Short mmCIF file of C-alpha atoms in Angstrom, two decimals:
data_model
loop_
_atom_site.label_atom_id
_atom_site.label_comp_id
_atom_site.label_asym_id
_atom_site.label_seq_id
_atom_site.Cartn_x
_atom_site.Cartn_y
_atom_site.Cartn_z
CA MET A 1383 3.48 24.41 -9.04
CA LYS A 1384 5.57 22.62 -6.42
CA TYR A 1385 6.23 18.88 -6.65
CA ARG A 1386 7.11 16.63 -3.72
CA THR A 1387 8.55 13.22 -4.56
CA ALA A 1388 10.68 10.52 -2.98
CA SER A 1389 14.37 11.14 -3.60
CA TYR A 1390 14.58 8.10 -5.92
CA TYR A 1391 11.59 9.19 -8.04
CA LYS A 1392 13.50 10.13 -11.18
CA GLU A 1393 15.43 6.85 -11.19
CA PHE A 1394 12.37 5.18 -12.69
CA ARG A 1395 12.40 4.12 -16.34
CA CYS A 1396 9.78 1.83 -17.84
CA ILE A 1397 11.46 -1.45 -18.84
CA GLY A 1398 8.80 -2.12 -21.49
CA GLY A 1399 8.62 -5.56 -23.03
CA ILE A 1400 10.90 -7.26 -20.50
CA CYS A 1401 8.61 -6.36 -17.57
CA GLU A 1402 7.24 -9.47 -15.88
CA ASP A 1403 3.84 -7.86 -15.34
CA SER A 1404 2.85 -5.43 -18.07
CA CYS A 1405 0.70 -2.51 -16.94
CA CYS A 1406 -1.27 -3.07 -20.17
CA GLU A 1407 -2.90 -6.22 -18.77
CA ASN A 1408 -5.49 -7.18 -16.18
CA TRP A 1409 -7.41 -3.91 -15.91
CA GLU A 1410 -9.55 -1.53 -17.91
CA ILE A 1411 -7.82 1.44 -19.59
CA ASP A 1412 -9.79 4.67 -19.20
CA LEU A 1413 -9.35 7.27 -21.94
CA ASP A 1414 -9.32 11.02 -21.36
CA GLU A 1415 -11.35 13.27 -23.69
CA VAL A 1416 -8.37 14.72 -25.56
CA SER A 1417 -6.81 11.33 -26.31
CA LEU A 1418 -10.16 9.78 -27.25
CA LYS A 1419 -10.85 12.54 -29.80
CA LYS A 1420 -7.35 12.21 -31.22
CA TYR A 1421 -7.74 8.44 -31.63
CA MET A 1422 -11.13 8.79 -33.32
CA LYS A 1423 -9.70 11.31 -35.81
CA GLN A 1424 -6.75 9.10 -36.71
CA GLY A 1425 -6.89 8.02 -40.36
CA GLY A 1426 -5.68 5.04 -42.29
CA THR A 1427 -5.44 1.42 -41.28
CA PHE A 1428 -4.31 2.22 -37.75
CA GLY A 1429 -7.17 4.70 -37.32
CA LYS A 1430 -9.62 1.97 -38.30
CA ARG A 1431 -8.04 -0.33 -35.74
CA LEU A 1432 -8.36 2.38 -33.06
CA LYS A 1433 -12.05 2.84 -33.79
CA GLU A 1434 -12.77 -0.88 -33.81
CA SER A 1435 -10.93 -1.33 -30.48
CA THR A 1436 -12.64 1.45 -28.54
CA ARG A 1437 -15.93 1.70 -26.65
CA VAL A 1438 -16.45 5.40 -27.24
CA LYS A 1439 -19.41 5.75 -24.88
CA ASP A 1440 -17.47 4.11 -22.02
CA LYS A 1441 -14.21 5.87 -22.98
CA GLN A 1442 -12.32 2.60 -22.78
CA PHE A 1443 -10.41 0.24 -25.04
CA ILE A 1444 -12.01 -3.15 -25.71
CA LEU A 1445 -9.64 -5.60 -24.07
CA ASN A 1446 -8.31 -8.62 -25.95
CA GLY A 1447 -8.97 -11.09 -23.15
CA THR A 1448 -7.07 -9.41 -20.33
CA ARG A 1449 -4.67 -7.46 -22.59
CA CYS A 1450 -4.89 -3.99 -24.07
CA PRO A 1451 -5.70 -4.42 -27.80
CA PHE A 1452 -2.59 -2.39 -28.63
CA LEU A 1453 -0.17 -4.51 -26.59
CA ASN A 1454 1.70 -6.45 -29.25
CA GLU A 1455 3.42 -9.84 -29.09
CA GLU A 1456 6.64 -8.23 -27.87
CA ASN A 1457 4.67 -6.61 -25.00
CA LEU A 1458 5.23 -3.18 -26.56
CA CYS A 1459 2.60 -0.51 -27.29
CA ASP A 1460 1.51 -0.12 -30.92
CA ILE A 1461 0.10 3.36 -30.21
CA PHE A 1462 3.55 4.43 -29.00
CA ILE A 1463 5.13 2.86 -32.09
CA GLU A 1464 2.64 4.22 -34.65
CA MET A 1465 1.78 7.65 -33.21
CA GLY A 1466 4.59 8.51 -30.79
CA GLU A 1467 4.91 8.76 -27.02
CA GLU A 1468 3.03 12.07 -26.91
CA SER A 1469 -0.09 10.27 -28.19
CA LEU A 1470 -0.40 8.01 -25.16
CA CYS A 1471 -3.50 8.73 -23.07
CA GLU A 1472 -3.27 10.18 -19.56
CA THR A 1473 -3.65 6.76 -17.93
CA CYS A 1474 -0.75 5.24 -19.87
CA THR A 1475 1.48 8.31 -19.61
CA ASN A 1476 1.08 8.74 -15.88
CA PHE A 1477 1.27 5.12 -14.73
CA PRO A 1478 2.87 4.04 -12.38
CA ARG A 1479 2.59 7.46 -10.79
CA HIS A 1480 0.13 8.39 -8.05
CA ILE A 1481 -0.72 12.08 -7.76
CA GLU A 1482 -2.28 13.97 -4.88
CA GLU A 1483 -2.88 17.71 -5.33
CA PHE A 1484 -3.11 20.29 -2.56
CA ASN A 1485 -3.61 23.79 -4.00
CA ASP A 1486 -0.18 24.70 -5.41
CA LEU A 1487 1.46 21.41 -4.40
CA LYS A 1488 1.48 18.02 -6.13
CA GLU A 1489 2.79 14.98 -4.29
CA VAL A 1490 3.80 12.34 -6.80
CA SER A 1491 4.88 8.79 -6.03
CA LEU A 1492 5.76 5.63 -7.94
CA THR A 1493 3.16 3.00 -7.08
CA MET A 1494 4.26 -0.46 -6.02
CA SER A 1495 1.77 -1.95 -8.50
CA CYS A 1496 4.61 -1.56 -11.01
CA PRO A 1497 7.28 -4.24 -10.40
CA GLU A 1498 10.10 -1.92 -11.46
CA ALA A 1499 8.88 0.84 -9.13
CA SER A 1500 8.69 -1.70 -6.29
CA ARG A 1501 12.16 -2.91 -7.13
CA ILE A 1502 13.62 0.61 -6.93
CA MET A 1503 11.93 1.45 -3.62
CA LEU A 1504 12.63 -1.83 -1.85
CA SER A 1505 16.27 -1.90 -2.91
CA LYS A 1506 17.09 1.22 -0.89
CA LYS A 1507 18.66 0.44 2.47
CA GLU A 1508 18.78 4.08 3.49
CA LYS A 1509 15.77 5.82 4.99
CA MET A 1510 13.27 7.17 2.49
CA THR A 1511 13.56 10.92 2.04
CA PHE A 1512 11.57 13.43 0.01
CA GLU A 1513 12.35 16.55 -1.95
CA CYS A 1514 10.10 19.44 -2.95
CA LYS A 1515 10.86 21.58 -6.02
CA GLU A 1516 9.19 24.00 -8.38
CA GLY A 1517 8.44 22.42 -11.73
CA VAL A 1518 5.95 21.42 -14.42
CA ASP A 1519 4.15 18.14 -15.12
CA GLU A 1520 6.41 17.17 -18.02
CA GLU A 1521 9.50 17.19 -15.79
CA TYR A 1522 7.84 14.51 -13.67
CA GLY A 1523 6.63 12.31 -16.53
CA LEU A 1524 3.03 13.49 -16.19
CA LYS A 1525 0.24 14.42 -18.52
CA HIS A 1526 -2.61 16.60 -17.27
CA ILE A 1527 -4.59 14.58 -14.77
CA VAL A 1528 -7.44 15.03 -12.38
CA PRO A 1529 -5.57 14.09 -9.18
CA ALA A 1530 -6.63 11.05 -7.18
CA LYS A 1531 -8.02 12.14 -3.84
CA CYS A 1532 -9.10 9.55 -1.31
CA PHE A 1533 -12.45 10.65 -0.01
CA ALA A 1534 -14.30 8.95 2.80
CA PHE A 1535 -17.54 8.99 0.80
CA TRP A 1536 -19.56 7.50 3.65
CA LYS A 1537 -18.94 10.54 5.88
CA ARG A 1538 -21.80 13.01 5.97
CA GLY A 1539 -21.13 16.64 5.22
CA HIS A 1540 -18.05 15.83 3.11
CA THR A 1541 -17.15 18.40 0.48
CA ASN A 1542 -14.43 18.34 -2.12
CA LYS A 1543 -12.50 21.21 -0.57
CA LEU A 1544 -9.06 21.34 0.98
CA ASP A 1545 -9.00 22.32 4.66
CA GLN A 1546 -5.73 24.27 4.56
CA PRO A 1547 -5.29 24.68 8.36
CA LEU A 1548 -5.83 20.94 8.78
CA PHE A 1549 -3.41 20.21 5.93
CA ASP A 1550 -0.70 22.26 7.64
CA VAL A 1551 -1.18 20.35 10.89
CA LEU A 1552 -1.36 16.94 9.20
CA PHE A 1553 1.83 17.67 7.30
CA GLU A 1554 3.60 18.16 10.63
CA VAL A 1555 1.98 14.99 11.97
CA ARG A 1556 3.13 13.03 8.93
CA GLU A 1557 6.71 14.23 9.34
CA PHE A 1558 6.66 13.01 12.93
CA MET A 1559 5.17 9.68 11.84
CA PHE A 1560 7.99 9.25 9.35
CA ALA A 1561 10.48 9.88 12.16
CA ILE A 1562 8.79 7.21 14.30
CA LEU A 1563 8.71 4.67 11.47
CA GLN A 1564 12.35 5.31 10.57
CA ASN A 1565 13.65 4.88 14.13
CA ARG A 1566 15.51 1.63 13.54
CA GLU A 1567 16.31 1.16 17.20
CA GLU A 1568 12.73 -0.14 17.58
CA LYS A 1569 11.15 -3.19 15.96
CA ILE A 1570 9.00 -2.30 12.97
CA ALA A 1571 5.79 -3.65 14.54
CA LYS A 1572 6.22 -1.39 17.54
CA ARG A 1573 6.87 1.60 15.29
CA ALA A 1574 3.69 0.83 13.35
CA ALA A 1575 1.75 0.48 16.60
CA THR A 1576 2.95 3.89 17.80
CA VAL A 1577 1.85 5.57 14.59
CA LEU A 1578 -1.52 3.80 14.73
CA LEU A 1579 -2.10 4.91 18.32
CA LEU A 1580 -1.17 8.50 17.47
CA ALA A 1581 -3.63 8.55 14.55
CA TYR A 1582 -6.34 7.13 16.80
CA GLU A 1583 -5.77 9.83 19.39
CA ILE A 1584 -5.76 12.76 16.99
CA GLN A 1585 -8.85 11.67 15.04
CA ASP A 1586 -11.20 13.00 17.73
CA PHE A 1587 -9.51 16.41 17.52
CA ILE A 1588 -9.93 16.36 13.73
CA ASP A 1589 -13.63 15.54 14.04
CA LYS A 1590 -14.08 18.46 16.45
CA LYS A 1591 -11.82 20.75 14.37
CA GLN A 1592 -9.60 21.28 17.41
CA TYR A 1593 -6.44 21.39 15.38
CA GLU A 1594 -4.35 23.13 18.03
CA GLN A 1595 -4.91 20.06 20.24
CA ILE A 1596 -3.22 17.91 17.61
CA ILE A 1597 0.02 19.89 17.95
CA GLU A 1598 -0.16 19.49 21.73
CA LYS A 1599 -0.63 15.75 21.27
CA LEU A 1600 2.47 15.64 19.06
CA GLU A 1601 4.50 17.35 21.75
CA ASP A 1602 3.13 14.86 24.25
CA TYR A 1603 4.37 11.96 22.12
CA LYS A 1604 7.82 13.48 21.89
CA LYS A 1605 8.24 13.54 25.66
CA SER A 1606 10.00 10.70 27.44
CA GLU A 1607 7.10 10.35 29.87
CA LYS A 1608 4.78 9.56 26.98
CA LYS A 1609 7.18 6.92 25.73
CA GLU A 1610 7.01 5.23 29.12
CA LEU A 1611 3.22 5.30 28.98
CA LEU A 1612 3.35 3.73 25.53
CA GLU A 1613 5.54 0.92 26.86
CA THR A 1614 2.95 0.15 29.53
CA TYR A 1615 0.18 0.34 26.99
CA PHE A 1616 1.93 -2.03 24.59
CA LYS A 1617 2.63 -4.68 27.25
CA LYS A 1618 -1.12 -5.21 27.47
CA TYR A 1619 -1.06 -6.87 24.06
CA GLU A 1620 1.96 -9.12 24.39
CA ASN A 1621 1.69 -12.92 24.21
CA ARG A 1622 -1.90 -13.09 22.97
CA ILE A 1623 -1.12 -15.27 19.98
CA THR A 1624 -4.48 -17.07 19.97
CA GLU A 1625 -6.41 -13.87 19.34
CA LYS A 1626 -3.86 -12.76 16.75
CA GLU A 1627 -4.21 -15.99 14.76
CA VAL A 1628 -8.01 -15.73 14.69
CA TRP A 1629 -7.79 -12.11 13.58
CA LEU A 1630 -5.36 -12.85 10.75
CA LYS A 1631 -7.64 -15.55 9.39
CA GLN A 1632 -10.51 -13.09 9.31
CA ILE A 1633 -8.40 -10.45 7.57
CA LEU A 1634 -7.21 -12.82 4.84
CA ASN A 1635 -10.82 -13.92 4.35
CA MET A 1636 -11.76 -10.27 3.95
CA TYR A 1637 -9.19 -9.78 1.18
CA GLU A 1638 -10.45 -12.92 -0.56
CA GLY A 1639 -13.77 -11.14 -1.03
CA LEU A 1640 -12.22 -8.36 -3.13
CA GLU A 1641 -12.31 -8.29 -6.92
CA ASN A 1642 -9.48 -10.38 -8.35
CA ILE A 1643 -7.08 -8.33 -10.47
CA LYS A 1644 -4.10 -10.63 -10.87
CA GLU A 1645 -3.71 -14.41 -10.81
CA GLU A 1646 -0.45 -14.23 -8.84
CA TRP A 1647 -2.29 -12.35 -6.09
CA THR A 1648 -4.95 -15.06 -5.93
CA THR A 1649 -2.27 -17.72 -5.59
CA LEU A 1650 -0.44 -15.82 -2.85
CA LEU A 1651 -3.64 -15.26 -0.90
CA GLU A 1652 -4.84 -18.85 -1.29
CA GLU A 1653 -1.51 -20.21 -0.07
CA GLY A 1654 -1.51 -17.84 2.90
CA MET A 1655 -5.06 -18.79 3.82
CA HIS A 1656 -4.36 -22.49 3.34
CA ILE A 1657 -1.56 -22.40 5.88
CA MET A 1658 -3.59 -20.30 8.32
CA HIS A 1659 -6.53 -22.70 8.12
CA SER A 1660 -4.64 -25.96 8.34
CA GLY A 1661 -2.61 -26.95 11.36
CA GLU A 1662 -1.26 -30.01 9.59
CA ASP A 1663 -0.01 -27.94 6.67
CA MET A 1664 1.73 -25.55 9.04
CA LYS A 1665 3.24 -28.48 10.92
CA SER A 1666 4.52 -30.23 7.79
CA MET A 1667 6.07 -27.03 6.44
CA LEU A 1668 7.82 -26.30 9.73
CA VAL A 1669 9.17 -29.85 9.89
CA ALA A 1670 10.35 -29.67 6.25
CA ALA A 1671 12.04 -26.34 6.97
CA GLY A 1672 13.78 -27.78 10.02
CA LEU A 1673 12.17 -25.34 12.44
CA VAL A 1674 10.54 -28.06 14.55
CA THR A 1675 10.59 -31.85 14.80
CA GLU A 1676 7.61 -34.17 14.51
CA GLU A 1677 7.67 -34.60 18.29
CA THR A 1678 7.87 -30.91 19.24
CA ALA A 1679 5.29 -29.94 16.63
CA GLY A 1680 2.76 -32.34 18.15
CA GLU A 1681 0.34 -34.67 16.49
CA GLU A 1682 -2.88 -32.62 16.58
CA ASN A 1683 -4.03 -29.52 14.74
CA SER A 1684 -4.45 -27.89 18.13
CA SER A 1685 -0.68 -27.41 18.15
CA PHE A 1686 -1.10 -24.94 15.27
CA LEU A 1687 -0.83 -21.87 17.47
CA ARG A 1688 2.50 -22.93 18.91
CA ASN A 1689 3.77 -23.82 15.44
CA TYR A 1690 2.53 -20.53 14.01
CA ALA A 1691 4.28 -18.58 16.78
CA VAL A 1692 7.51 -20.46 16.03
CA ALA A 1693 7.25 -19.64 12.32
CA TYR A 1694 6.39 -15.99 12.92
CA GLN A 1695 9.30 -15.33 15.30
CA GLU A 1696 11.75 -17.34 13.22
CA PHE A 1697 10.89 -15.36 10.08
CA LEU A 1698 11.35 -12.05 11.90
CA ARG A 1699 14.82 -13.20 12.98
CA TYR A 1700 15.59 -14.50 9.49
CA TYR A 1701 14.57 -11.25 7.81
CA GLN A 1702 15.70 -8.73 10.42
CA GLU A 1703 18.44 -7.29 8.18
CA GLN A 1704 15.78 -6.47 5.59
CA GLU A 1705 13.29 -4.95 8.02
CA TYR A 1706 13.84 -1.62 6.27
CA GLU A 1707 11.63 -2.97 3.44
CA TYR A 1708 8.59 -2.94 5.75
CA GLU A 1709 9.60 0.52 6.93
CA HIS A 1710 9.55 1.68 3.31
CA ILE A 1711 6.17 0.07 2.71
CA LEU A 1712 4.62 1.86 5.68
CA VAL A 1713 6.17 5.21 4.75
CA TYR A 1714 5.02 4.70 1.14
CA TYR A 1715 1.37 4.16 2.05
CA ILE A 1716 1.34 7.05 4.50
CA PHE A 1717 3.00 9.38 1.99
CA ASN A 1718 0.48 8.43 -0.68
CA TYR A 1719 -2.73 8.76 1.31
CA PHE A 1720 -2.45 10.41 4.73
CA LEU A 1721 -2.67 14.04 3.63
CA GLY A 1722 -5.88 13.20 1.78
CA ALA A 1723 -7.45 13.58 5.22
CA ALA A 1724 -7.21 17.33 4.64
CA TYR A 1725 -10.13 16.76 2.25
CA ASP A 1726 -12.23 14.14 4.07
CA ARG A 1727 -10.96 14.47 7.68
CA ASP A 1728 -10.44 10.72 8.06
CA ALA A 1729 -6.78 10.42 9.07
CA TYR A 1730 -7.22 7.32 11.23
CA THR A 1731 -8.60 5.15 8.42
CA LYS A 1732 -5.65 6.07 6.23
CA ILE A 1733 -3.17 4.98 8.89
CA LYS A 1734 -5.13 1.77 9.42
CA PHE A 1735 -4.84 1.14 5.69
CA ALA A 1736 -1.05 1.51 5.85
CA VAL A 1737 -0.68 -0.69 8.94
CA VAL A 1738 -3.05 -3.44 7.80
CA SER A 1739 -1.31 -3.45 4.40
CA PHE A 1740 2.01 -4.01 6.18
CA LEU A 1741 0.52 -6.85 8.25
CA VAL A 1742 -1.00 -8.62 5.25
CA ILE A 1743 2.21 -8.31 3.21
CA LEU A 1744 4.20 -9.67 6.17
CA GLU A 1745 1.80 -12.61 6.55
CA LEU A 1746 2.07 -13.50 2.86
CA ASP A 1747 5.86 -13.17 3.08
CA ILE A 1748 5.90 -15.77 5.86
CA SER A 1749 3.74 -18.07 3.75
CA VAL A 1750 6.14 -17.82 0.79
CA TRP A 1751 9.12 -18.34 3.11
CA LEU A 1752 7.60 -21.51 4.54
CA LYS A 1753 6.67 -22.84 1.11
CA GLN A 1754 10.27 -22.25 -0.07
CA GLN A 1755 11.70 -23.99 3.00
CA LYS A 1756 13.14 -20.98 4.82
CA GLU A 1757 14.14 -18.96 1.79
CA PHE A 1758 12.73 -15.53 1.01
CA LEU A 1759 14.59 -13.30 -1.41
CA TYR A 1760 14.41 -9.66 -2.43
CA GLU A 1761 12.54 -10.59 -5.63
CA ASP A 1762 9.98 -12.49 -3.52
CA GLN A 1763 9.30 -9.29 -1.59
CA VAL A 1764 8.94 -7.37 -4.84
CA LEU A 1765 6.41 -9.94 -6.06
CA VAL A 1766 4.30 -9.87 -2.88
CA ALA A 1767 4.34 -6.08 -2.41
CA HIS A 1768 3.64 -5.48 -6.09
CA ALA A 1769 0.77 -7.98 -6.26
CA TYR A 1770 -0.80 -6.49 -3.11
CA SER A 1771 -0.57 -2.95 -4.44
CA LYS A 1772 -2.07 -3.89 -7.80
CA GLU A 1773 -4.98 -5.57 -6.02
CA VAL A 1774 -5.85 -2.75 -3.62
CA GLU A 1775 -4.60 0.47 -5.21
CA HIS A 1776 -5.66 0.05 -8.83
CA SER A 1777 -9.20 -1.20 -8.54
CA TYR A 1778 -11.58 1.59 -7.58
CA ASN A 1779 -14.05 -0.93 -6.17
CA ASN A 1780 -11.40 -2.73 -4.11
CA PHE A 1781 -9.88 0.48 -2.77
CA GLU A 1782 -13.19 2.05 -1.75
CA SER A 1783 -14.52 -1.22 -0.30
CA LEU A 1784 -11.38 -1.62 1.76
CA GLN A 1785 -11.54 1.95 3.05
CA LEU A 1786 -15.16 1.44 4.11
CA ILE A 1787 -14.34 -1.82 5.90
CA LEU A 1788 -11.34 -0.25 7.61
CA SER A 1789 -13.44 2.66 8.84
CA ALA A 1790 -16.28 0.62 10.30
CA HIS A 1791 -15.66 -3.10 10.78
CA PRO A 1792 -15.36 -4.12 14.46
CA ILE A 1793 -12.43 -6.48 13.82
CA LEU A 1794 -10.44 -3.52 12.49
CA ASP A 1795 -10.61 -1.43 15.64
CA LEU A 1796 -7.57 -0.27 17.59
CA GLU A 1797 -7.61 -3.23 19.97
CA HIS A 1798 -7.47 -5.89 17.25
CA ILE A 1799 -4.80 -4.21 15.14
CA LEU A 1800 -2.57 -3.62 18.15
CA LEU A 1801 -3.02 -7.28 19.06
CA ALA A 1802 -1.81 -8.27 15.60
CA LEU A 1803 1.19 -5.96 15.85
CA LEU A 1804 2.32 -6.63 19.39
CA SER A 1805 1.35 -10.18 20.41
#
């Protein structure tokens, strides 16, 4: 088996009890058959505890509030302590890893839902690179797992079968998308817009199984003439801040409707929505941060749009040296999910997921920056990106609901997302 990972993959080590957000809290822990049988056969006092703490029919531990029943007061795992690391179930062994399998290839990533994994990824100033090597699961910290494949379950005629010719083409597309996203001569929003537009244009060829047309489209994008056309296309969306503000409010409202996984996420989202919905709050924060005066901010809530535009542009200037963090976030989401389109043929939705995730994280970053009076640190970015990932990537209901909304909702069409990126 071949394994493709980010170059920093093997830097990860679980920091255990000192982690600020234990992976043994705030979600159900599913048990695989082998581990469940082993736990039920365990004797003695600890075996009794295992039996009393397990819903056998549901193949889950019975949580102690929001905590795993085996997470002790030092935030360490009693199963690990009593039975050894090899006795951990698949879920606990593999987290925070995300696995996608394509015949003889596994692509494995560290998910940002783990604070330490986020910290490693976001600390890298260099462009994210990947390596592919022959190996076995144990070398990559894995136990046997049924790989997570992102299927567009609402598409008719979908079958759980890899389309190898499509995979080969999409792999080439993804490499080109990485090159676009890592072109640091362009602003990150423009890079994201280019990738989104490319995905939109190739989706029709995927639907018609005209895969050779996708390669032609790639070549078209690489030509200078196409770049000039893109410039013209993008100018259409500049300076339309009113529509952007309305759209962002709707998007944050959409995320509010998802299942709540983590209290910190709820707080981040509420603060972001509070600012977006209140012109006076935006005004007072900008005044406190020294970005505007009482006079220039205006007295009425109708001045919100001008104030929001000031905050947005000022934050981009403030954080321009760390723009590579957003680049990493986009590359991360596309690496994790884009090639899953070789199973469900829905490449465009997967790129929308990456781009909208970037936009929401950016919006929450601005909210935190305003609240902290023009201060936003690396650890703040880790907190926001980690909380977002935990909310959307590790709740099956949230992930599938979001994919469905992204695929069909009229406010998440090409026009609206480009507006949010380029206005």
